[in-house]
Amino acid sequence: MAIVLLSANNNLYAKADQSLRATEDQNQATLLITHFISNYHYKKTPLDDALSEKILDMYLNALDPNRSYFLADDIKKFDAYKTTLDDSLKSSDLMPGFQIYEVFQTRLEERIQHALDMIDYEFDFNSDEEYFFDRSDLPWAASTKELDDLWRKRVENDILSLRIADKPQAEIADTLSKRYELLLKRNTQVTPDDIYQLFMNAYASAIEPHTAYFSPRTYDNFEIRMSLSLEGIGAMLRTEGEHTVIQEVIPGGPAEKSTQLHAEDRIVGVSSGETAEIIDVVGWRLDDVVDMIRGPKGTTVRLRILAHDAGPEGPAKEVSLVRNEIKLEEQAAQKSVIEIPAGSRTSRIGVIKIPTFYLDFDAVQRGETNFRSTTHDVKQILAELAQDNVDGIIIDLRDNGGGPLTEATEMTGLFLKSGPIVQVKDSTGHIEIEEDPDSDIDYSGPLAVLVNRNSASASEIFSGAIQDYKRGIIIGERTYGKGTVQQLVDLDRFSKESTGKLGQLKATIAQFFRVSGGSTQNKGVIPDVEITITPETDDEGERALENALPWNEIKPARFSAADISQNALTEVRKRHIKRIADDPAFQILVAQAMANTQSQEKKSITLNAVKRRAEYDNEIQSKRERRNDLRAAYGLEPLDAKKAEEESKDESDIDVVLDESAFILSDFLHATQKAGSIPLIDSDRIDVTSQH
């Protein structure tokens, strides 16, 4: 039986009982979801009192991540659910989730109405007050008075932000009125599906971060976004607080081609057309923002963006994009050659940039033999680079978030004679070993793999195997650390009374392990030569996700590795450290990254208009100076203040990290030759002959 918490007026849940309650479909879905997670999920987590407490915490955080709506007294009352949500889920009693949501809905209405009442208030803007825009680690407000003061500062901040952006007062009032009124309107349009999805995802994420429930509507949007080409801008989005944030820019899409959009940029306004008004979308639901951005091929969408490397103030910029289909060939691997001075000669380093692992599934299903895939394209590029007489090759997997496991396995096989590539352990403990599918080797020369903090999944399988076999050296940053496998379950397939409206469950069912036995999960792949732009923290990658699976290991597979001279690696690292210390371009990159980190770590901002303007102007000037310093290092003309606000095409070829990686591989090539160690081209040593 659901526990009913009474408010002061004893009527707080009346609306929930009458209009927002679980449907029979959701009751059925709950039984299926709890069954699948309890029995088939990789992480065996009992649905008990301990998990119940975590579910409650995850649900409250999903509803009010910034602690701006609930009162401490609300949270204290919710404590009655700490040890009962497990029982509710087992019996498919969803009333607790709906009751808690009703309190949130009431508090949101109170707060937004309070904000609307203050829009025309004459604020001072001369105080030394700070507005904490990130309250995620602060206590819940103890009283309505405390919340009123918090929201007074929020409205003051919203007004000041628009003033700093040089918006006239009338436009400011209109913009904020529309923003707050839309939040109120959307608050009244919440459906049982919306509440149910939030509640079930609190359960799913309390177990593991890659497990999730999709309502029928959400799954439709998910399928559209995942089906490659989506006629849109080519960007994956997520919600963070009240902002829509670009999670990933898809290679080959309009966003990537424009060079004006990047991961972590915030979308604060959208206009579906060349001349239509840009609509403020702060506080919008993700689905609604996606619906507004999506549109027919060839049409224009305009976005107002707060850049990833700008502070909470911006400045905002407007980006105009023509919606288009993302074609497979535009995501394909690409080659280039970098020439590195090496004593009396020049080293020619070939580069293969792989933005994502891809496979033309439709062509495979049609039985075509000449289908597009990462492996086929890289095989062709390797032949071309051989004709270009390169001395070594870099596989650039930076920002590559993965793709089909078969492609990671087969592409690894291009560089190995034979052997296991990755081990996959399922929820029953069974281990499947994925092998190199043939005994051919397409490239046996010096090899490096360049990775960063966004290289994940299939990228980690490839780089981990290359490192374990000592087939090449790994350069860059520690990778993301996603070493798990997910499967989509159509809940309607398992319901005898299916209505076609139960939704989908995405559950983690297996984990990847390297041939050396260690997992790529959580720890990622640690480079042999690290290129450190910003210090590593625990707030990055998989290890930053709550309830992520820990690193683990199993028995190594049978494989035999090549030899790499440790003395040569030590020499290469020394040369790298000395070179970047003397490289102005690299130091500028570090300074920019540190400035970005400091900006992102800010949790508050001044409400003093003079100080705020000074901070805003100083940030823009500092950013322009760093940009011009980098241009000078590459022999480019400096940009004036107006041009510095725009993207510059002549900067698109500047890649400080890739240049340094080419130097590292060149150094390694010559250091191994000097040391007389077994060269990397000795492919006969790369074979399955003994236990490692």
XYZ file of C-alpha atoms in Angstrom:
692
model
C 0.000 0.000 0.000
C 1.290 3.457 -0.854
C 2.233 5.768 1.986
C 0.356 9.079 1.779
C 2.254 12.060 3.141
C 0.034 14.903 4.294
C 0.870 18.553 3.778
C -0.190 21.366 6.051
C -3.510 21.669 4.232
C -3.930 17.868 3.895
C -4.774 18.343 0.194
C -1.343 18.230 -1.371
C -1.874 14.973 -3.202
C -5.463 15.425 -4.296
C -4.440 16.383 -7.852
C -2.076 13.428 -8.147
C -4.799 10.967 -7.154
C -7.252 12.467 -9.634
C -5.229 13.329 -12.736
C -1.672 12.023 -12.453
C -1.712 8.368 -11.634
C -0.145 5.268 -13.097
C -1.785 3.482 -16.011
C -2.367 -0.250 -16.336
C 0.321 -0.327 -19.056
C 2.817 1.135 -16.589
C 1.883 -1.411 -13.947
C 2.595 -4.179 -16.485
C 5.846 -2.547 -17.589
C 7.046 -2.298 -13.964
C 6.656 -6.038 -13.417
C 8.649 -6.748 -16.576
C 11.378 -4.181 -15.826
C 11.967 -5.436 -12.270
C 12.026 -9.020 -13.570
C 14.590 -8.325 -16.305
C 16.864 -6.198 -14.123
C 16.740 -8.633 -11.194
C 17.430 -11.706 -13.338
C 19.448 -10.678 -16.398
C 21.329 -7.486 -15.584
C 25.122 -7.881 -15.473
C 25.280 -6.222 -12.057
C 23.443 -8.479 -9.642
C 21.706 -5.937 -7.394
C 18.931 -7.112 -5.080
C 15.819 -4.961 -4.965
C 15.933 -4.359 -1.223
C 15.898 -1.584 1.377
C 19.449 -0.460 0.522
C 18.534 -0.011 -3.127
C 15.268 1.669 -2.114
C 17.219 4.458 -0.420
C 19.378 4.944 -3.511
C 16.291 5.039 -5.744
C 14.805 7.796 -3.607
C 18.019 9.842 -3.778
C 18.254 9.392 -7.562
C 14.609 10.390 -8.032
C 14.883 13.544 -5.937
C 18.086 14.490 -7.751
C 16.413 13.945 -11.129
C 13.494 16.172 -10.147
C 15.451 18.929 -8.421
C 19.186 18.554 -9.185
C 19.935 22.140 -8.201
C 17.941 22.035 -4.963
C 15.887 25.037 -5.987
C 12.320 23.774 -5.477
C 11.969 21.313 -2.607
C 12.114 22.428 1.020
C 14.104 20.575 3.658
C 10.778 19.709 5.276
C 9.651 18.005 2.047
C 12.808 15.915 1.990
C 12.303 14.933 5.631
C 8.787 13.685 4.845
C 10.083 11.730 1.846
C 12.318 9.801 4.273
C 9.270 7.613 4.933
C 9.940 6.075 1.489
C 13.590 5.202 2.135
C 12.932 1.536 2.818
C 9.609 1.039 1.009
C 10.212 1.837 -2.662
C 11.581 -1.669 -3.223
C 8.320 -3.150 -1.946
C 6.325 -0.732 -4.095
C 8.222 -1.711 -7.249
C 7.911 -5.419 -6.536
C 4.133 -5.063 -6.226
C 3.917 -2.595 -9.123
C 2.601 0.103 -6.798
C 3.689 3.354 -8.454
C 1.823 5.780 -6.216
C 4.957 6.878 -4.258
C 6.643 8.151 -7.425
C 3.532 10.067 -8.428
C 3.003 11.487 -4.936
C 6.551 12.803 -4.739
C 6.164 14.313 -8.191
C 2.998 16.110 -7.075
C 4.945 17.867 -4.331
C 7.572 18.867 -6.898
C 4.886 20.162 -9.274
C 3.386 22.278 -6.507
C 6.753 23.698 -5.478
C 7.670 24.489 -9.088
C 4.429 26.403 -9.568
C 5.103 28.395 -6.390
C 8.650 29.255 -7.453
C 7.884 30.248 -11.023
C 4.951 32.384 -9.954
C 7.252 34.088 -7.460
C 9.780 34.712 -10.271
C 7.107 36.214 -12.524
C 6.098 38.583 -9.742
C 9.653 39.929 -9.523
C 10.417 40.593 -13.188
C 9.513 44.298 -12.971
C 11.159 44.778 -9.590
C 13.833 47.493 -9.496
C 16.970 45.597 -8.533
C 19.999 47.430 -7.177
C 22.850 45.571 -8.951
C 25.333 47.425 -6.714
C 25.588 44.884 -3.910
C 28.379 42.375 -3.458
C 26.004 39.422 -3.358
C 26.795 36.140 -5.082
C 24.278 33.984 -6.896
C 24.970 30.253 -6.542
C 23.807 28.882 -9.888
C 25.119 25.435 -8.901
C 23.494 24.370 -5.632
C 23.864 20.616 -6.149
C 26.112 20.254 -3.095
C 24.338 22.800 -0.885
C 21.665 21.980 1.737
C 17.980 22.074 0.857
C 16.328 25.406 1.719
C 15.085 25.389 5.311
C 12.126 27.714 4.719
C 9.968 29.392 2.096
C 11.706 32.636 3.003
C 15.078 31.105 2.133
C 13.714 29.860 -1.202
C 12.230 33.301 -1.907
C 15.663 34.863 -1.433
C 17.288 32.216 -3.623
C 14.812 32.921 -6.416
C 15.152 36.668 -5.977
C 18.850 36.214 -6.744
C 18.042 33.946 -9.663
C 15.732 36.509 -11.291
C 18.282 39.243 -10.586
C 20.929 37.095 -12.267
C 18.703 36.361 -15.293
C 18.074 40.074 -15.770
C 21.737 40.988 -15.330
C 22.818 38.276 -17.781
C 20.597 39.741 -20.477
C 21.786 43.266 -19.668
C 25.402 42.164 -20.069
C 24.357 40.793 -23.474
C 23.127 44.346 -24.266
C 19.417 43.480 -24.392
C 17.043 46.443 -23.850
C 14.921 46.421 -20.689
C 11.643 45.859 -22.532
C 13.089 42.851 -24.331
C 14.520 41.506 -21.074
C 11.151 41.594 -19.364
C 9.477 39.991 -22.356
C 12.120 37.246 -22.656
C 11.943 36.305 -18.988
C 8.138 36.483 -18.848
C 7.930 34.055 -21.757
C 10.596 31.807 -20.236
C 8.886 31.556 -16.853
C 5.361 31.321 -18.271
C 6.465 28.494 -20.534
C 7.873 26.645 -17.516
C 4.495 27.032 -15.825
C 2.683 25.827 -18.914
C 4.895 22.797 -19.305
C 4.405 22.025 -15.639
C 0.675 21.600 -16.288
C 1.262 19.480 -19.412
C 3.170 16.707 -17.648
C 1.737 13.285 -18.434
C 1.773 10.010 -16.486
C 4.332 8.761 -19.060
C 6.698 11.598 -18.113
C 6.470 10.862 -14.388
C 6.729 7.127 -14.876
C 9.862 7.444 -17.002
C 11.545 9.652 -14.393
C 10.658 7.261 -11.589
C 11.742 4.106 -13.415
C 14.994 5.735 -14.485
C 15.687 6.536 -10.835
C 15.452 2.782 -10.261
C 17.559 1.960 -13.328
C 20.297 4.524 -12.640
C 20.472 3.504 -8.968
C 21.820 0.213 -10.305
C 24.092 1.348 -13.155
C 24.326 4.503 -15.313
C 23.875 2.886 -18.741
C 20.619 1.177 -17.786
C 17.512 3.188 -18.684
C 13.813 3.013 -19.440
C 12.394 4.694 -22.568
C 8.721 5.559 -22.759
C 7.170 4.927 -26.209
C 7.555 8.600 -27.187
C 11.096 8.856 -25.889
C 12.109 5.673 -27.660
C 10.763 6.987 -30.963
C 12.964 10.078 -30.564
C 15.918 7.944 -29.451
C 15.568 5.748 -32.540
C 15.414 8.797 -34.811
C 18.500 10.325 -33.210
C 20.431 7.051 -33.391
C 19.528 6.181 -36.990
C 22.492 8.035 -38.335
C 21.161 10.518 -40.292
C 18.535 12.051 -39.016
C 17.624 14.995 -41.112
C 18.847 17.588 -38.692
C 22.066 19.227 -37.503
C 24.053 16.099 -36.607
C 24.390 16.461 -32.855
C 23.459 14.343 -29.849
C 21.862 16.379 -27.064
C 21.271 15.951 -23.357
C 19.682 17.957 -20.559
C 21.861 19.486 -17.859
C 19.946 21.529 -15.322
C 17.755 23.875 -17.334
C 20.028 23.863 -20.390
C 20.078 21.679 -23.480
C 23.727 20.659 -23.922
C 25.455 19.232 -26.988
C 26.754 15.851 -25.889
C 28.422 14.903 -29.161
C 28.898 16.483 -32.580
C 28.393 13.733 -35.160
C 31.129 13.517 -37.824
C 29.958 14.553 -41.284
C 26.921 16.483 -40.081
C 26.071 20.181 -40.505
C 27.194 20.960 -36.944
C 30.626 19.409 -37.445
C 31.111 20.933 -40.893
C 30.278 24.408 -39.609
C 33.152 24.168 -37.064
C 31.004 26.407 -34.841
C 29.452 23.817 -32.531
C 31.302 21.674 -30.003
C 30.594 19.183 -27.254
C 29.413 20.885 -24.043
C 28.055 23.948 -25.881
C 24.673 25.014 -24.440
C 21.710 25.710 -26.720
C 19.680 28.572 -25.230
C 17.583 29.567 -28.252
C 16.209 28.016 -31.453
C 14.576 29.403 -34.594
C 13.242 27.088 -37.273
C 13.918 29.357 -40.217
C 16.149 32.108 -41.561
C 14.074 35.038 -40.341
C 11.797 33.689 -37.609
C 12.338 34.882 -34.054
C 14.775 32.845 -31.975
C 12.779 31.242 -29.172
C 14.333 31.041 -25.715
C 14.524 27.331 -24.790
C 16.051 27.555 -21.316
C 14.096 25.166 -19.129
C 12.527 23.266 -22.034
C 12.197 19.506 -22.107
C 14.823 17.816 -24.253
C 12.233 16.173 -26.506
C 10.684 19.548 -27.292
C 14.050 21.130 -28.126
C 14.859 18.165 -30.388
C 11.484 18.496 -32.136
C 12.180 22.170 -32.808
C 15.698 21.571 -34.163
C 14.736 18.638 -36.346
C 13.285 19.389 -39.779
C 13.349 18.598 -43.494
C 16.615 18.381 -45.378
C 17.645 21.681 -46.956
C 15.842 23.921 -44.455
C 17.544 26.315 -42.053
C 17.676 26.227 -38.280
C 19.266 28.989 -36.202
C 20.672 28.370 -32.745
C 21.725 30.705 -29.979
C 24.737 29.117 -28.283
C 26.673 29.604 -25.059
C 30.047 28.131 -25.986
C 31.641 25.339 -23.971
C 34.674 27.496 -23.241
C 32.643 30.512 -22.104
C 31.547 31.234 -18.554
C 27.934 31.230 -17.359
C 27.501 34.634 -19.007
C 28.488 33.660 -22.497
C 28.811 35.617 -24.668
C 26.069 33.944 -26.693
C 26.557 33.553 -30.426
C 24.131 32.796 -33.232
C 24.806 29.828 -35.510
C 22.854 29.197 -38.713
C 22.807 25.632 -40.082
C 21.165 23.973 -43.063
C 19.614 20.670 -42.026
C 21.010 17.740 -43.950
C 21.313 13.988 -43.939
C 24.511 12.576 -42.492
C 25.958 10.239 -45.078
C 28.156 7.293 -44.199
C 31.007 8.459 -46.386
C 31.146 11.729 -44.443
C 31.831 9.780 -41.241
C 34.485 7.663 -42.906
C 38.151 7.324 -42.022
C 40.426 9.934 -43.616
C 44.177 10.082 -44.201
C 46.875 12.730 -44.079
C 50.678 12.829 -43.915
C 52.795 14.880 -41.495
C 56.482 15.506 -42.187
C 58.745 15.639 -39.129
C 62.384 16.789 -39.244
C 64.540 13.946 -37.880
C 68.242 14.802 -37.938
C 69.542 14.753 -41.503
C 66.294 13.335 -42.898
C 62.553 13.817 -42.627
C 60.132 11.294 -41.137
C 56.862 10.912 -42.991
C 54.103 10.008 -40.544
C 50.799 8.822 -41.954
C 47.612 9.651 -40.018
C 44.308 7.799 -40.225
C 41.550 9.763 -38.492
C 38.599 7.553 -37.506
C 35.737 9.682 -36.087
C 33.557 6.632 -35.311
C 33.411 2.910 -35.979
C 30.813 2.328 -38.693
C 29.270 -0.394 -40.825
C 26.690 -0.178 -43.599
C 24.261 -2.704 -42.097
C 21.776 -2.333 -44.962
C 24.402 -3.267 -47.553
C 25.461 -6.262 -45.444
C 21.843 -7.456 -45.217
C 21.513 -7.125 -48.990
C 24.454 -9.498 -49.357
C 26.802 -6.954 -50.930
C 30.494 -7.774 -50.571
C 31.875 -4.286 -51.200
C 30.028 -2.561 -48.320
C 31.343 0.494 -46.468
C 32.896 -0.173 -43.083
C 35.723 1.113 -40.911
C 37.814 -1.986 -41.628
C 37.343 -1.859 -45.415
C 38.168 1.854 -45.554
C 41.225 1.605 -43.273
C 42.498 -1.372 -45.291
C 42.345 0.776 -48.444
C 44.009 3.751 -46.730
C 46.842 1.548 -45.458
C 47.567 0.524 -49.051
C 47.558 4.182 -50.127
C 49.896 5.213 -47.306
C 52.269 2.445 -48.318
C 52.425 4.077 -51.759
C 53.119 7.388 -49.991
C 56.234 5.817 -48.407
C 55.326 6.693 -44.810
C 57.727 5.712 -42.022
C 55.012 5.102 -39.438
C 51.252 5.447 -38.931
C 49.089 7.095 -36.276
C 45.507 5.864 -35.803
C 43.673 8.919 -34.460
C 40.753 7.824 -32.239
C 40.245 11.065 -30.344
C 36.555 11.705 -29.579
C 35.649 8.351 -31.140
C 32.819 7.060 -28.958
C 32.754 3.563 -30.456
C 30.512 1.560 -32.768
C 30.017 -2.087 -33.790
C 32.146 -4.571 -31.855
C 32.810 -6.506 -35.069
C 34.508 -3.454 -36.566
C 36.785 -2.960 -33.563
C 37.770 -6.633 -33.782
C 38.281 -6.776 -37.541
C 40.160 -3.482 -37.717
C 42.541 -4.637 -34.983
C 43.206 -7.677 -37.161
C 44.637 -5.443 -39.889
C 47.649 -4.886 -37.625
C 47.985 -8.392 -36.126
C 48.677 -11.758 -37.707
C 46.141 -13.626 -35.577
C 44.900 -14.014 -32.015
C 42.216 -12.958 -29.550
C 41.185 -9.292 -29.559
C 38.716 -8.892 -26.671
C 36.940 -11.025 -24.088
C 33.230 -10.553 -23.356
C 31.783 -11.785 -20.074
C 27.976 -11.993 -19.776
C 25.713 -11.886 -16.717
C 25.957 -15.669 -16.240
C 29.759 -15.524 -16.055
C 30.235 -17.080 -19.505
C 33.243 -15.645 -21.377
C 33.294 -15.336 -25.160
C 36.615 -14.526 -26.866
C 36.438 -12.447 -30.041
C 39.293 -13.400 -32.373
C 41.071 -11.769 -35.305
C 38.973 -13.219 -38.173
C 41.916 -13.905 -40.515
C 45.658 -14.578 -40.507
C 46.570 -11.713 -42.837
C 48.371 -8.595 -41.659
C 47.889 -5.419 -43.697
C 50.389 -3.178 -41.938
C 53.387 -4.370 -39.933
C 55.284 -1.107 -39.551
C 55.677 1.345 -36.648
C 52.284 2.196 -35.163
C 50.827 4.642 -32.654
C 47.239 5.102 -31.465
C 46.175 8.592 -30.392
C 43.352 8.717 -27.822
C 41.749 11.213 -25.455
C 39.212 11.317 -22.643
C 36.325 10.894 -25.079
C 37.698 7.774 -26.784
C 35.322 5.058 -25.625
C 33.988 1.537 -26.094
C 35.194 0.146 -29.467
C 38.067 2.686 -29.428
C 39.200 1.240 -26.111
C 38.955 -2.324 -27.411
C 41.245 -1.456 -30.342
C 43.767 0.599 -28.364
C 43.764 -1.907 -25.481
C 44.544 -4.808 -27.836
C 47.313 -2.869 -29.614
C 48.834 -2.070 -26.224
C 48.537 -5.617 -24.858
C 50.197 -7.114 -27.935
C 52.803 -4.329 -27.756
C 52.057 -3.864 -31.425
C 52.314 -0.115 -31.113
C 52.383 2.693 -28.558
C 49.350 4.501 -27.147
C 49.621 8.298 -27.015
C 47.393 10.936 -25.434
C 45.035 10.906 -22.442
C 43.488 8.109 -20.427
C 40.370 6.966 -22.311
C 36.744 7.256 -21.177
C 36.445 3.852 -19.527
C 33.200 2.453 -20.943
C 33.655 -1.283 -20.957
C 30.064 -2.531 -20.820
C 27.553 -3.895 -23.334
C 23.899 -2.841 -23.446
C 20.873 -4.505 -25.007
C 17.460 -3.042 -25.831
C 14.433 -5.024 -24.657
C 11.058 -4.355 -26.275
C 8.731 -4.819 -23.304
C 5.667 -5.315 -25.521
C 7.145 -8.586 -26.800
C 6.871 -10.065 -23.319
C 3.371 -8.914 -22.398
C 0.419 -11.206 -23.074
C -1.869 -8.169 -23.033
C 0.419 -5.919 -25.055
C -1.004 -2.582 -26.125
C 2.153 -1.517 -27.930
C 2.707 1.130 -25.267
C 4.983 -0.414 -22.659
C 8.223 1.121 -23.907
C 11.787 -0.195 -24.006
C 14.390 -1.147 -21.425
C 18.097 -0.636 -22.119
C 20.055 -2.901 -19.785
C 23.733 -3.707 -19.295
C 24.224 -7.417 -19.999
C 27.989 -7.911 -20.427
C 31.456 -6.440 -19.837
C 34.541 -6.160 -22.030
C 37.914 -7.462 -20.864
C 41.274 -7.053 -22.567
C 43.275 -10.075 -23.659
C 45.609 -9.324 -20.747
C 42.648 -9.880 -18.398
C 41.942 -6.342 -17.200
C 38.748 -4.507 -18.093
C 38.526 -1.255 -20.009
C 35.632 -0.400 -17.644
C 36.133 2.612 -15.384
C 39.937 2.630 -15.639
C 40.077 3.058 -19.424
C 43.293 2.604 -21.420
C 46.296 4.396 -19.943
C 48.685 5.726 -22.633
C 52.324 4.719 -22.896
C 53.159 8.379 -23.557
C 50.751 10.809 -21.943
C 50.029 14.193 -23.485
C 48.662 16.143 -20.549
C 46.685 19.273 -21.374
C 44.795 19.524 -18.070
C 45.343 17.459 -14.916
C 43.230 14.329 -14.728
C 40.341 14.362 -12.222
C 37.726 11.904 -10.972
C 35.001 14.035 -12.580
C 35.703 12.673 -16.059
C 34.611 9.671 -18.043
C 32.955 6.572 -16.665
C 34.418 6.990 -13.199
C 32.458 10.233 -12.794
C 29.133 8.428 -13.287
C 27.253 7.446 -10.171
C 26.913 3.673 -9.654
C 29.256 2.830 -12.545
C 30.676 -0.687 -12.544
C 34.168 -0.842 -11.019
C 37.291 -2.044 -12.796
C 37.690 -5.799 -12.697
C 39.837 -8.507 -14.237
C 39.568 -12.109 -15.394
C 42.057 -14.736 -16.556
C 44.199 -13.544 -19.498
C 43.584 -15.027 -22.937
C 46.310 -17.038 -24.671
C 48.377 -14.653 -26.762
C 51.972 -13.701 -27.448
C 53.166 -10.098 -27.458
C 55.950 -8.369 -29.366
C 58.822 -6.594 -27.607
C 59.001 -2.851 -27.034
C 62.177 -1.306 -25.674
C 61.415 0.331 -22.317
C 64.625 2.340 -22.657
C 63.319 3.685 -25.949
C 59.997 4.625 -24.324
C 61.803 6.398 -21.487
C 63.864 8.376 -24.005
C 60.725 9.281 -25.980
C 58.949 10.544 -22.842
C 61.934 12.734 -21.927
C 62.041 14.237 -25.414
C 58.276 14.865 -25.302
C 58.447 16.688 -21.949
C 61.328 18.876 -23.109
C 59.685 19.657 -26.450
C 56.319 20.766 -25.033
C 58.049 22.903 -22.402
C 59.675 24.855 -25.260
C 56.601 24.853 -27.528
C 54.580 28.092 -27.234
C 51.617 26.566 -29.076
C 51.369 23.717 -26.577
C 51.607 26.063 -23.598
C 48.844 28.237 -25.057
C 46.691 25.115 -25.381
C 47.332 24.295 -21.717
C 46.466 27.857 -20.674
C 43.203 27.727 -22.629
C 42.277 24.363 -21.132
C 43.002 25.614 -17.617
C 40.854 28.688 -18.211
C 38.014 26.462 -19.431
C 38.347 24.245 -16.367
C 38.277 27.200 -13.996
C 35.183 28.559 -15.726
C 33.395 25.210 -15.552
C 34.268 24.770 -11.880
C 32.608 28.047 -10.879
C 29.486 27.577 -8.808
C 28.557 31.204 -8.195
C 28.662 34.569 -9.915
C 28.539 38.162 -8.708
C 25.321 40.185 -8.855
C 27.281 43.447 -8.928
C 26.797 44.897 -12.420
C 30.182 46.680 -12.554
C 32.130 43.613 -11.439
C 30.076 41.390 -13.718
C 30.793 43.534 -16.771
C 34.497 43.621 -15.897
C 34.596 39.807 -15.563
C 32.727 39.433 -18.848
C 35.016 41.803 -20.751
C 38.144 40.274 -19.212
C 37.067 36.763 -20.211
C 36.463 37.802 -23.826
C 39.777 39.677 -24.008
C 41.759 36.816 -22.454
C 40.197 34.320 -24.832
C 41.036 36.539 -27.843
C 44.626 37.019 -26.652
C 45.172 33.271 -26.259
C 43.663 32.669 -29.656
C 45.902 35.247 -31.299
C 48.956 33.830 -29.500
C 48.152 30.435 -31.000
C 47.695 31.969 -34.442
C 51.049 33.719 -34.108
C 52.727 30.415 -33.230
C 51.462 29.052 -36.559
C 52.304 32.196 -38.551
C 48.724 33.462 -38.922
C 47.618 37.090 -38.759
C 45.996 38.222 -35.472
C 42.231 38.776 -35.319
C 40.658 42.043 -34.246
C 37.843 42.123 -31.667
C 35.100 41.734 -34.284
C 36.702 38.827 -36.165
C 37.608 37.104 -32.900
C 33.887 36.579 -32.251
C 33.668 34.422 -35.375
C 35.094 31.052 -36.335
C 38.141 31.314 -38.577
C 38.628 28.706 -41.309
C 42.410 29.164 -41.351
C 42.561 27.722 -37.834
C 40.878 24.461 -38.793
C 44.208 22.785 -39.661
C 45.840 23.685 -36.357
C 46.172 20.509 -34.297
C 48.859 20.896 -31.660
C 48.285 17.460 -30.117
C 48.420 15.609 -33.442
C 51.625 17.416 -34.401
C 53.212 16.428 -31.085
C 52.042 12.826 -31.564
C 53.826 12.703 -34.907
C 57.029 13.880 -33.199
C 56.574 11.181 -30.531
C 56.186 8.389 -33.099
C 59.165 9.695 -35.064
C 61.236 9.769 -31.861
C 60.132 6.257 -30.989
C 60.986 4.938 -34.429
C 64.536 6.263 -34.222
C 64.998 5.385 -30.520
C 64.115 1.728 -31.148
C 66.446 1.578 -34.125
C 69.249 3.133 -32.067
C 68.632 0.733 -29.167
C 68.763 -2.214 -31.520
C 65.507 -3.583 -30.089
C 63.209 -5.826 -32.052
C 61.468 -3.546 -34.536
C 57.699 -3.274 -34.664
C 57.671 -4.638 -38.204
C 58.620 -8.129 -36.923
C 55.100 -9.480 -37.362
C 56.162 -13.084 -36.789
C 56.292 -12.374 -33.065
C 52.639 -11.328 -33.053
C 50.991 -14.716 -32.856
C 49.070 -16.973 -30.502
C 51.764 -19.360 -29.282
C 51.920 -19.258 -25.506
C 50.242 -18.125 -22.322
C 51.004 -14.478 -21.574
